Coordinates of C-alpha atoms in Angstrom, one line a residue:
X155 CA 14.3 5.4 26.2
X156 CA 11.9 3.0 27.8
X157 CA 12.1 1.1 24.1
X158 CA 14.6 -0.4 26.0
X159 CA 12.8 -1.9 28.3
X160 CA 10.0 -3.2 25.5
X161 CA 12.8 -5.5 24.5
X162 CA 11.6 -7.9 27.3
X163 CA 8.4 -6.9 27.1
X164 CA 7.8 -7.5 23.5
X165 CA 9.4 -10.9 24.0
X166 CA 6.9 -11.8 26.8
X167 CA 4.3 -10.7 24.7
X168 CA 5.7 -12.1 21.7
X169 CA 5.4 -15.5 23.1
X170 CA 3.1 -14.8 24.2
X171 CA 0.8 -14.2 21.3
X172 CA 2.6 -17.1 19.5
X173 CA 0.0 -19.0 21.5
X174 CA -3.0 -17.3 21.2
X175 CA -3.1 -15.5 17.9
X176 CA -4.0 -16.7 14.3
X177 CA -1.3 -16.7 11.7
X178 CA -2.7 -14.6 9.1
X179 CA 0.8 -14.2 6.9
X180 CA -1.5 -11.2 4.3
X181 CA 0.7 -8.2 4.6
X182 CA -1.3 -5.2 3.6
X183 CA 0.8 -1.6 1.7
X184 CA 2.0 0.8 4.7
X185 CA -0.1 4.0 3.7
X186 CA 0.8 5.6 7.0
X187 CA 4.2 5.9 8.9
X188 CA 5.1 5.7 12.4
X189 CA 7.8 8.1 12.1
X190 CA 6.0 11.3 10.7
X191 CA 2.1 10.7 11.9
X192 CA 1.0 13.0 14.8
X193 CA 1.5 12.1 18.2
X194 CA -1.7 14.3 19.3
X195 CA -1.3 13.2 23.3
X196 CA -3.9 13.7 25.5
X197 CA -4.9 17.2 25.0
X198 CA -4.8 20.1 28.2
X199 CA -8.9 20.1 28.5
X200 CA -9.0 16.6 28.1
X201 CA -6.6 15.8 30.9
X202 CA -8.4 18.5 33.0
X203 CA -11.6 15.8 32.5
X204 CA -9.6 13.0 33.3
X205 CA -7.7 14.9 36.4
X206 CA -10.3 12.6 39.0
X207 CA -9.2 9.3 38.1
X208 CA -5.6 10.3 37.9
X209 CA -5.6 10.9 41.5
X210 CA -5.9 7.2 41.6
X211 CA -3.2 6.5 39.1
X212 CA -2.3 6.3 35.5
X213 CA -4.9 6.9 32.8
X214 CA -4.3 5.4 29.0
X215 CA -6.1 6.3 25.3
X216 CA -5.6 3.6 23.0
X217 CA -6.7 5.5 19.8
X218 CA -8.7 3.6 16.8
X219 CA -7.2 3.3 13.8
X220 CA -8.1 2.7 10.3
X221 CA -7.4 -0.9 9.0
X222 CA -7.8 -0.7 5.9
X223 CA -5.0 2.3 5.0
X224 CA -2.8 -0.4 7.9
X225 CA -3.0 2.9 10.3
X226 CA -1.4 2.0 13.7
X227 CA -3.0 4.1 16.7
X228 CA -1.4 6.0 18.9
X229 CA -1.0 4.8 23.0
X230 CA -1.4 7.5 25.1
X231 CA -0.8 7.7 28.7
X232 CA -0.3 10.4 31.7
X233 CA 0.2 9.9 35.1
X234 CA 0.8 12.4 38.1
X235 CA 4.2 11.7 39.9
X236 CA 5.1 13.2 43.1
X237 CA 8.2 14.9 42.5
X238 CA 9.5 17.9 40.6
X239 CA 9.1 18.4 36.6
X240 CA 13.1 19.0 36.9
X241 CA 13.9 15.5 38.6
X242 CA 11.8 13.9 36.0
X243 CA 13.6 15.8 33.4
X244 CA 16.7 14.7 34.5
X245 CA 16.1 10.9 34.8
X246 CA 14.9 11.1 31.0
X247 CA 18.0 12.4 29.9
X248 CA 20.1 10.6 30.6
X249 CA 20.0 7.4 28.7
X250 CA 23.3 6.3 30.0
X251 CA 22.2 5.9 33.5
X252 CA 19.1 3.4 32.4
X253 CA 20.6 0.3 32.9
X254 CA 20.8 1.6 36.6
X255 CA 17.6 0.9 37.1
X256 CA 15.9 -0.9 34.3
X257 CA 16.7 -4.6 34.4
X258 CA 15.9 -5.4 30.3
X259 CA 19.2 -3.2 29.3
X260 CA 22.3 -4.5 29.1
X261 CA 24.2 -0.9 27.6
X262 CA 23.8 2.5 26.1
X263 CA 26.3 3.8 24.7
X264 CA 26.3 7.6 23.8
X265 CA 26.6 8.2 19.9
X266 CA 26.5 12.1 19.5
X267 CA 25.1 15.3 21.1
X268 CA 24.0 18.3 19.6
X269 CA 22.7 20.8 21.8
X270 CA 19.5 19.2 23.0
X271 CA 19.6 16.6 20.8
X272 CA 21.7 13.2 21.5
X273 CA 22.0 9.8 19.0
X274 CA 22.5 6.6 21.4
X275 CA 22.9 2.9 20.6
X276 CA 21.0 0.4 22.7
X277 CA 21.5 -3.1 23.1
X278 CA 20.3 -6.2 25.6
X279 CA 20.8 -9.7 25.0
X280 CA 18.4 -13.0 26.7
X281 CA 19.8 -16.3 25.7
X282 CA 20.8 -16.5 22.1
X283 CA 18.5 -13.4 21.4
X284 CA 20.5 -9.6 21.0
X285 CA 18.3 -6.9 20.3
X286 CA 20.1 -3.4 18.9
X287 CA 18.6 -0.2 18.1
X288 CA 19.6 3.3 18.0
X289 CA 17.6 6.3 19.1
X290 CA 17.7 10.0 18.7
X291 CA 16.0 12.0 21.8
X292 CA 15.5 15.4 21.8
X293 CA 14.5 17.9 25.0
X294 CA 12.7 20.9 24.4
X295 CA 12.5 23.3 27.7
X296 CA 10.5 25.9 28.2
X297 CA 10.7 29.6 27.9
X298 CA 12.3 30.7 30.7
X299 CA 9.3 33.5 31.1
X300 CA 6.8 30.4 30.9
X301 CA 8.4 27.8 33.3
X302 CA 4.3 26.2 33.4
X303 CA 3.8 25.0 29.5
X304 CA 6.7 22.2 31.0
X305 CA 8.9 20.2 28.9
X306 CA 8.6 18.0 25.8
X307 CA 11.0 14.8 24.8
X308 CA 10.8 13.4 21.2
X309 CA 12.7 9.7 21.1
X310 CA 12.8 8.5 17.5
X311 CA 13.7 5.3 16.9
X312 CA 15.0 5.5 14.0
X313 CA 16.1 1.9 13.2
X314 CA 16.6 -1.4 15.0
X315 CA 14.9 -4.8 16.4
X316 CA 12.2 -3.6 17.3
X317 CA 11.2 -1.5 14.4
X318 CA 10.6 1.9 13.8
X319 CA 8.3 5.0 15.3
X320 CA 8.2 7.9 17.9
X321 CA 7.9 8.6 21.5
X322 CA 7.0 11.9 22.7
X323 CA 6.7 13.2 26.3
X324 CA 5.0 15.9 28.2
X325 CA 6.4 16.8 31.9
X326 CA 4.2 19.7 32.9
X327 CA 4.6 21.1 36.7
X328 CA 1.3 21.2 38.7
X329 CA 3.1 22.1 42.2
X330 CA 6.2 22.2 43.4
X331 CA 7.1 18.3 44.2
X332 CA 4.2 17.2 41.4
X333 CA 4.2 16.8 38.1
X334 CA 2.6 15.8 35.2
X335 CA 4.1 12.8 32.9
X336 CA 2.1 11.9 29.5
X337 CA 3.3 9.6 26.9
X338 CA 2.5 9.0 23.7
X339 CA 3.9 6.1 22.0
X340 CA 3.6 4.6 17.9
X341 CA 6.2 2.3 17.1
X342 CA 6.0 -0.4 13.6
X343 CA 6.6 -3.5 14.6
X344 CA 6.4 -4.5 10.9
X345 CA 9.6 -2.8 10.0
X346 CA 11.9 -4.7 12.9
X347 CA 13.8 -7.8 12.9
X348 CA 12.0 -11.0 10.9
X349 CA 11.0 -12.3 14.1
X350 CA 9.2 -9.6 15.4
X351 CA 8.4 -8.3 12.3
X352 CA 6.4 -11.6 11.5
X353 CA 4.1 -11.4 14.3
X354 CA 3.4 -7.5 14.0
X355 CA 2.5 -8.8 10.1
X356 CA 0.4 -11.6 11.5
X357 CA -2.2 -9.1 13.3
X358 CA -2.8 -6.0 14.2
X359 CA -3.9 -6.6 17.2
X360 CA 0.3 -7.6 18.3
X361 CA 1.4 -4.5 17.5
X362 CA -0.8 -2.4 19.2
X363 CA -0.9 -4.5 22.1
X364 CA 3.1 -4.3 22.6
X365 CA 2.7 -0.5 21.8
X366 CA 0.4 -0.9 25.1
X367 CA 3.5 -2.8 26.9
X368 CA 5.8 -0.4 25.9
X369 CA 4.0 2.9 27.3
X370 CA 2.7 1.2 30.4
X371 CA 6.3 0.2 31.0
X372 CA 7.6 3.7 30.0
X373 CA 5.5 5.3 32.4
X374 CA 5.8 2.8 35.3
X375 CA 9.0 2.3 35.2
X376 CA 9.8 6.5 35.3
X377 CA 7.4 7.4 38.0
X378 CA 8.8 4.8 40.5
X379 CA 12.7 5.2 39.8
X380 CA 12.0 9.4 39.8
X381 CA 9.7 8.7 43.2
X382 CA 12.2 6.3 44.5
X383 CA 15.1 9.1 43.8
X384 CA 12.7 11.9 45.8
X385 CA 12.1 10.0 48.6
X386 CA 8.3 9.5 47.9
X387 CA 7.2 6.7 50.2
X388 CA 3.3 5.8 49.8
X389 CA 1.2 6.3 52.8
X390 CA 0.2 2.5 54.1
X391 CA -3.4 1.7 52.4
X392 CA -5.6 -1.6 52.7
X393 CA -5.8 -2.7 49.1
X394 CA -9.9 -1.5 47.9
X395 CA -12.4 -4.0 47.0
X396 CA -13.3 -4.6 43.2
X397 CA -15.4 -1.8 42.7
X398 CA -17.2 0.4 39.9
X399 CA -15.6 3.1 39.6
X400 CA -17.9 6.8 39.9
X401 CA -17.5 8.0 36.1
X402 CA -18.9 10.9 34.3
X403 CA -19.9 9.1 31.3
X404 CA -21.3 12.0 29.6
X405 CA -17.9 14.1 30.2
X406 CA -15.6 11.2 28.8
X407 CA -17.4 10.7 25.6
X408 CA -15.5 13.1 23.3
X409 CA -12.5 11.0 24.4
X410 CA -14.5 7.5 23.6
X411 CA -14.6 8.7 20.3
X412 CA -11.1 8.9 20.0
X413 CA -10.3 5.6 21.0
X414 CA -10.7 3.2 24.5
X415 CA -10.2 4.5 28.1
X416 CA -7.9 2.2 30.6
X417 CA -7.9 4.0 34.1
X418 CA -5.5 2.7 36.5
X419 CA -6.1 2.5 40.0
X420 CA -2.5 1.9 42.2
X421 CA -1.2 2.1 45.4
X422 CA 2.7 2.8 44.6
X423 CA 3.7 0.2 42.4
X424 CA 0.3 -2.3 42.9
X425 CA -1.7 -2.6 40.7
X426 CA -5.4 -2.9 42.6
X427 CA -8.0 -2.9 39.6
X428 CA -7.9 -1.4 35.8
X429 CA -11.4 0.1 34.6
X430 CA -11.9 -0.2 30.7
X431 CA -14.4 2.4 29.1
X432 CA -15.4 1.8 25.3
X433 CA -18.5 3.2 23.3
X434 CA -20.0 0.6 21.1
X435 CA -22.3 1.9 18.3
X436 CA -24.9 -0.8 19.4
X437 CA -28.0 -0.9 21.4
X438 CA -27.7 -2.5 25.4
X439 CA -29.9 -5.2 24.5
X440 CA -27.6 -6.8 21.7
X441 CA -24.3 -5.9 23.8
X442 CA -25.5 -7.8 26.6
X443 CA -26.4 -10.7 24.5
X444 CA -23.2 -10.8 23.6
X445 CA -21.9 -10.6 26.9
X446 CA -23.9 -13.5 28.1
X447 CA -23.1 -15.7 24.9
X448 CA -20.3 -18.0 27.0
X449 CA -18.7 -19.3 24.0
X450 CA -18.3 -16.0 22.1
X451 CA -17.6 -13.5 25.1
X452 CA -15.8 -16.7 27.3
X453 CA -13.1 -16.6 24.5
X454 CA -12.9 -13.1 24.2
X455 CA -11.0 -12.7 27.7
X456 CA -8.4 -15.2 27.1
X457 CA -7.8 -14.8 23.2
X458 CA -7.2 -18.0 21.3
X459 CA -8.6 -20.1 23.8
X460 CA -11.1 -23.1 23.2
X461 CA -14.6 -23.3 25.7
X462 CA -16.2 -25.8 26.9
X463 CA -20.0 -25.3 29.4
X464 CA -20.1 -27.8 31.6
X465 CA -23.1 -26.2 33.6
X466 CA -25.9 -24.0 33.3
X467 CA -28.0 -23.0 36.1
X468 CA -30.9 -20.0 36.2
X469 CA -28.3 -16.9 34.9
X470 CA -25.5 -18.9 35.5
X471 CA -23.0 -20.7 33.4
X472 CA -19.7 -22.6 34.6
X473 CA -17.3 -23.1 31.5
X474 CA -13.5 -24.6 31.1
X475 CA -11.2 -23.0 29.2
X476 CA -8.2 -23.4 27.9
X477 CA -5.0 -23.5 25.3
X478 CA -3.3 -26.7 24.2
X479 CA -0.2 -26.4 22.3
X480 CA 3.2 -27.7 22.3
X481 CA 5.3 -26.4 25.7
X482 CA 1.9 -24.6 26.5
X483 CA -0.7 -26.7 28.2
X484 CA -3.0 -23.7 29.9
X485 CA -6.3 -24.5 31.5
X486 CA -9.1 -23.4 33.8
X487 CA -12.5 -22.6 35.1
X488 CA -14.7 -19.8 34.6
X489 CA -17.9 -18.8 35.8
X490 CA -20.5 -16.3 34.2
X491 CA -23.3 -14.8 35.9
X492 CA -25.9 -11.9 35.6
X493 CA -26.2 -10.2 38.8
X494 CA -28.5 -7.5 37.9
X495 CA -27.6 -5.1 34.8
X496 CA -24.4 -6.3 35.8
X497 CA -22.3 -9.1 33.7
X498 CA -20.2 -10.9 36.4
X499 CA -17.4 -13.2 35.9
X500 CA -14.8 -14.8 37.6
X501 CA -12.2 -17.3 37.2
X502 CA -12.9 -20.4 40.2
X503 CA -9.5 -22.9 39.2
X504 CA -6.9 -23.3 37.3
X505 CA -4.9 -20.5 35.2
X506 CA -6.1 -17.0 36.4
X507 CA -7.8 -18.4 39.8
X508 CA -8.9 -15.4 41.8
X509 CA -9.2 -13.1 38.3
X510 CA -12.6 -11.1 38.3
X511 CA -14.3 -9.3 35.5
X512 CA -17.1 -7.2 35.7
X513 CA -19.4 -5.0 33.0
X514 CA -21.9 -3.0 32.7
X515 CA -23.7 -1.4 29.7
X516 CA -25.3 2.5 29.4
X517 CA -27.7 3.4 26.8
X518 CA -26.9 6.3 25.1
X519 CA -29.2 6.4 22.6
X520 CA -31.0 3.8 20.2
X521 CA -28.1 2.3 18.8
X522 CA -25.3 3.4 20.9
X523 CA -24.5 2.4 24.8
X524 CA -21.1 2.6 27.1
X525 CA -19.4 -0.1 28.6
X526 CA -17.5 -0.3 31.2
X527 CA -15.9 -2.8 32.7
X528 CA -14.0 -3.2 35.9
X529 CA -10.9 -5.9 36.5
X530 CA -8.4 -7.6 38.7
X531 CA -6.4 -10.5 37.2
X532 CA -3.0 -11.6 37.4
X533 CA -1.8 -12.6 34.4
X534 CA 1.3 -14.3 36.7
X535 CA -1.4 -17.4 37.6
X536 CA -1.3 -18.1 33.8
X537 CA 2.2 -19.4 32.3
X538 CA 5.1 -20.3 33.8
X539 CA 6.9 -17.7 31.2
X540 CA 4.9 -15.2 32.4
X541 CA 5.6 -16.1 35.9
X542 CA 9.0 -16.3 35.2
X543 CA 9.0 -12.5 33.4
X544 CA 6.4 -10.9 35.7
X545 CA 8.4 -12.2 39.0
X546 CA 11.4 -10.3 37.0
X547 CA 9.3 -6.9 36.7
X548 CA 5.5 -6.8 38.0
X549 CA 5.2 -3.9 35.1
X550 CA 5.4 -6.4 32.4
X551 CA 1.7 -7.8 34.2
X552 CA 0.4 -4.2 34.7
X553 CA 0.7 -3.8 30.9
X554 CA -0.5 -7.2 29.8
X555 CA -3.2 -6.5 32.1
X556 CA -4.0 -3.6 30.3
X557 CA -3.5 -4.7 27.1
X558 CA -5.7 -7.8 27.7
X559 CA -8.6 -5.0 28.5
X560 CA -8.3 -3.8 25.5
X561 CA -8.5 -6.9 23.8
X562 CA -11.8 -7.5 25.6
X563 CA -13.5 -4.7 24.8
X564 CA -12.7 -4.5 21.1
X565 CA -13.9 -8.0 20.7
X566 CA -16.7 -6.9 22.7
X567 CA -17.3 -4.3 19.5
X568 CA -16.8 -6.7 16.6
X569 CA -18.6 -9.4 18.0
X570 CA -21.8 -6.6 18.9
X571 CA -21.4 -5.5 15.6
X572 CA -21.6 -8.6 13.6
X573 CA -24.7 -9.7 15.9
X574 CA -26.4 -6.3 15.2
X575 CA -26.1 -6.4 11.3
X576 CA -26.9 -10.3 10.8
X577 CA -30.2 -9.6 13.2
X578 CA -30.7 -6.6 10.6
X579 CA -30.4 -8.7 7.8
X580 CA -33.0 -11.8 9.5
X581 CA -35.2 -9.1 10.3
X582 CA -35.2 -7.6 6.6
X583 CA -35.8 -10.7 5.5
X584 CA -38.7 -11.7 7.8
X585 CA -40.2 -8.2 6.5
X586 CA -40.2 -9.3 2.9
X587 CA -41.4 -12.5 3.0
X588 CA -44.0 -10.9 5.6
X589 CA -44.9 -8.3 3.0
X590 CA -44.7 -11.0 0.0
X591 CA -47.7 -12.8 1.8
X592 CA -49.8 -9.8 1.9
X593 CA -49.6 -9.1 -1.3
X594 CA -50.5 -12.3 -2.1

């Protein structure tokens, strides 16, 4: 379905990442496959945990995966959207009617249908670029004598540009004109077309973050055309301030051990903030070190970029940043601050100008603390492809947004990581010569 629409989104992204990934060509043996691993989905207890802050909007896991057998996690999302289980049902499928409303598909055309299972071709073309694919969806309803387990949609993509994996869906009634929609998307990147299939190859990193694109898109893109169809008008509502978000850490943390937590706060189809919840395996000290490093964390929230301090004052650091490559010349200013426990940033000129990024850091336990951090950035004030792509669908920026989280708080992790274990190994060291010159 909405692989569809990740044919313009992957391309943004695609590009994007061109600029600001590495090029590492080492392809590692696939030991797992997107086509038969589990979809687990957000489970019914967890979502009654995270039922608070979907109230506000959408709420995404982006599961952890292991490297080294080249695992791809799973993106899980669920939202609540104000109109009946049935409507959404109906919108789903029908694949034929998505170029009604989704502006990256130029056809579907209708391949067979079995019962509750259909085969469709997809295509959309930009420039010299055609993308093709074909998909087999399949609805399962429930039992007529349990009308409130809801409905599930599998979507396998079983060949095409953009690779191969699953979608499955969850559309679960919670009253009469609401419903429950969660997604869970894997797709392989490394099995599509050369071009994609190079830069899914190149890092990880590109494949789960278009996985990201593709289920924020997904779910976006179904909740407003279903509300749209309903009638569903938001109430008028003065955009929030940046603001922390009241979390139950202590509830969330079986879910941070599953993966990440993005939690979406939107008024219709605005996007106000995105909150970003990860458990590193570090003390608070060392995280916060790391957060106040400007050249290591600085670079961390616009991947690929070079930094440059040009001021230091008390707690206070001004640095440029930026990306210079051919047909991309992206630059601007940052400033970094402590303002109590909290690690305050914001972007002052240039690319990004009015983006704000705030964290703080829990301690769990000796060598284990939560961070969260809080966001709003428009990834528009960036590049004028982005522009260009964002102006066509303001989706494409909620899920770059999103995906850019991500990217923050897992470089967060590695670059935590590597500071804890080579302050372990100094400190080992200082121990043994320390213990060498008693002895003597």
């Amino acid at each position: 379905m909405s692989i569809y629409r990740l044919t313009r989104l992957l391309l943004a992204y695609a590009l994007l990442a061109l600029v600001v990934c590495s090029s590492a060509r080492a392809e590692k043996a696939t030991r797992h496959d997107a086509r038969t691993d589990p979809l687990r989905g957000l489970r019914t207890l967890e979502l009654m945990v995270l039922a608070p802050y979907l109230e506000k909007g959408p709420v995404a896991l982006v599961e952890f995966a292991d490297n080294s057998k080249n695992e791809l996690p799973a993106i899980n999302l669920a939202t609540y959207v104000n109109a009946s289980s049935a409507k959404i049902v109906e919108l789903i499928s029908d694949p034929r009617a998505y170029p009604e409303f989704m502006k990256t598909i130029d056809s579907v055309k209708l391949v067979s249908k079995h019962g509750a299972t259909l085969v469709y071709d997809w295509s959309w073309k930009l420039s010299l670029f055609r993308l093709r694919g074909r998909n087999t969806m399949t609805l399962y309803t429930p039992p007529a004598n349990r009308p409130n387990i809801g409905y599930r949609i599998t979507i396998d993509s079983n060949a095409g540009d953009l690779g191969q994996g699953r979608v499955s869906m969850r559309i679960v009634p919670v009253a009469p004109n609401k419903s429950l929609l969660a997604i869970s998307v894997r797709l392989d990147m490394r099995k599509a077309n050369y071009v994609v299939r190079e830069m899914a190859v190149a890092s990880n990193s590109i494949n789960r973050s278009a996985n990201i694109l593709l289920s924020c898109s997904t779910l976006l893109s179904l909740q407003q055309e279903v509300e749209r169809r309903a009638g569903h008008v938001p109430r008028p509502e003065k955009a929030p301030d940046l603001a922390k978000p009241d979390l139950v850490i202590d509830k969330l943390l079986p879910l941070l051990g599953r993966g990440d937590l993005l939690l979406f706060d939107m008024h219709g189809a605005k996007l106000n903030q995105i909150t970003v919840v990860g458990r590193i395996n570090i003390g608070k000290v060392t995280v916060k070190d790391v957060m106040m490093n400007v050249h290591a964390f600085g670079s961390a929230l616009v991947p690929g970029s070079y930094v440059k301090v040009v001021s230091y004052q008390d707690e206070r650091a001004d640095f440029d940043w930026g990306i210079d490559l051919p047909l991309v010349d992206v630059e601007g200013k940052m400033r970094i601050q402590q303002q109590g426990d909290i690690v305050a940033i914001d972007a002052i000129s240039g690319a990004l100008s009015g983006g704000r990024w705030r964290f703080d850091t829990t301690q769990l336990a000796k060598n284990s603390s939560v961070v969260v951090g809080w966001t709003s950035f428009d990834m528009k004030n960036s590049t004028w492809l982005l522009e260009y792509l964002i102006s066509i669908d303001p989706n494409i920026g909620h899920g770059l947004t999103a995906a850019a989280d991500i990217m923050v708080i897992r470089s967060l992790r590695t670059r935590a990581e590597k500071t804890a274990k080579r302050l372990s190994v100094k400190s080992i060291k200082t121990a043994t010569v320390s213990s060498k010159k008693k002895s003597n």
